[in-house]
Amino acid sequence: MANSLVLVTGATGHLGFKVLLLALKEGYEVKAAIRKAEQELRITRVKSIQPYLKNLTFVVVPDITAKDAYVNAVKSVDYVIHCASPIASNANNQGETWSHLFYDPAIQGTISMLEAATKSSSVKRVVITSSIFVLEGWNTGKTAGALDIIPAPSKSNADNSVSRVEAYALSKIFAHHAAKEFFEAHRPSFGLIRITSGYVQGANELNESTTDARNGSNNALMHCSWRNGAHVASLSPGVKASGAHTNFIVAGNGGRGIPWDEFGTEIRERFPEDVAYGRLNPVAGQESLLTSFDVRSSEEALGFRFAGKKEMVESLVGQYLKLLDSVQGTRRRQL
């Protein structure tokens, strides 16, 4: 494992950066795939990265959907962690179809990576970021297991989606099935693992303002420290990859859904002064879509239990307050 080279895509994203950092801390050499050359500085100037710069290189992949997009990127790579994907935060389909905005990039980005890995003689395992959106159980009361995958809809029906969140969810379903079909058709020599998890929550070291902290998945749940932990842990030879069917559900609180109002309660209990002074305003009565997942086999395979709402709140809200202090010139808080 030591000195093995890992390609991490989506390295400027919330999850991708955390994966990159943890892989470096675990002793891997990392090649970070970025879409623009100037994004390298955004990563290398982060304080926590400084001790590991000698083990970090970059490769520019401007269009993840292009033919042979990752062929050069995977050269000499032992492992791939594929985090790059369109996110739902700011997209809309005014003048464009959801296929163009979400479905095609998700599918083609996944296939491009798998094709490149198949052509490589060095890649031993590919770990792909999926989503709990691919699992059955939404609004049914059913506890979804790792193999309870929603069937892929037709593209024409999917383009009639009414919201970007729904389109994002469908993009994950399409990408999941595309990876499975590719793997079963080509039978590559490397192992394939999918990490199916909820929204990423927690401090993002790439954030430089409170506006940044509201963007991406933090605005929308799952603590980032153990989601990226799942990705890196999946590289271990002790974690088995069985064909195209190895899916790990990464969801905190024992897999039980957490109502948004409980996060508000946690914020008020953890940061009472900031709530009293109006720096934080947790709003009660927000609608929650609760679904439960069976995470027991995933926790057992990966070797650790997933965190809960306390860790999410302390990490994300704590960072938000520090950023707010830096803007307002007030005292920095000790967590």
PDB file of N, CA and C in Angstrom, residues 264 280-284:
ATOM      1  N   GLY A 264     -31.476  21.500  13.943  1.00  0.00           N
ATOM      2  CA  GLY A 264     -31.720  22.792  14.573  1.00  0.00           C
ATOM      3  C   GLY A 264     -31.580  22.715  16.074  1.00  0.00           C
ATOM      4  N   LEU A 280     -26.584  32.710  14.343  1.00  0.00           N
ATOM      5  CA  LEU A 280     -27.174  31.491  13.798  1.00  0.00           C
ATOM      6  C   LEU A 280     -28.675  31.553  13.993  1.00  0.00           C
ATOM      7  N   ASN A 281     -29.413  31.069  13.010  1.00  0.00           N
ATOM      8  CA  ASN A 281     -30.873  31.103  13.107  1.00  0.00           C
ATOM      9  C   ASN A 281     -31.463  29.801  12.574  1.00  0.00           C
ATOM     10  N   PRO A 282     -31.334  28.712  13.340  1.00  0.00           N
ATOM     11  CA  PRO A 282     -31.918  27.443  12.881  1.00  0.00           C
ATOM     12  C   PRO A 282     -33.434  27.535  12.804  1.00  0.00           C
ATOM     13  N   VAL A 283     -33.979  27.233  11.637  1.00  0.00           N
ATOM     14  CA  VAL A 283     -35.408  27.379  11.384  1.00  0.00           C
ATOM     15  C   VAL A 283     -36.103  26.037  11.606  1.00  0.00           C
ATOM     16  N   ALA A 284     -37.142  26.046  12.426  1.00  0.00           N
ATOM     17  CA  ALA A 284     -37.902  24.828  12.710  1.00  0.00           C
ATOM     18  C   ALA A 284     -38.997  24.634  11.664  1.00  0.00           C
TER      19      ALA A 284
END
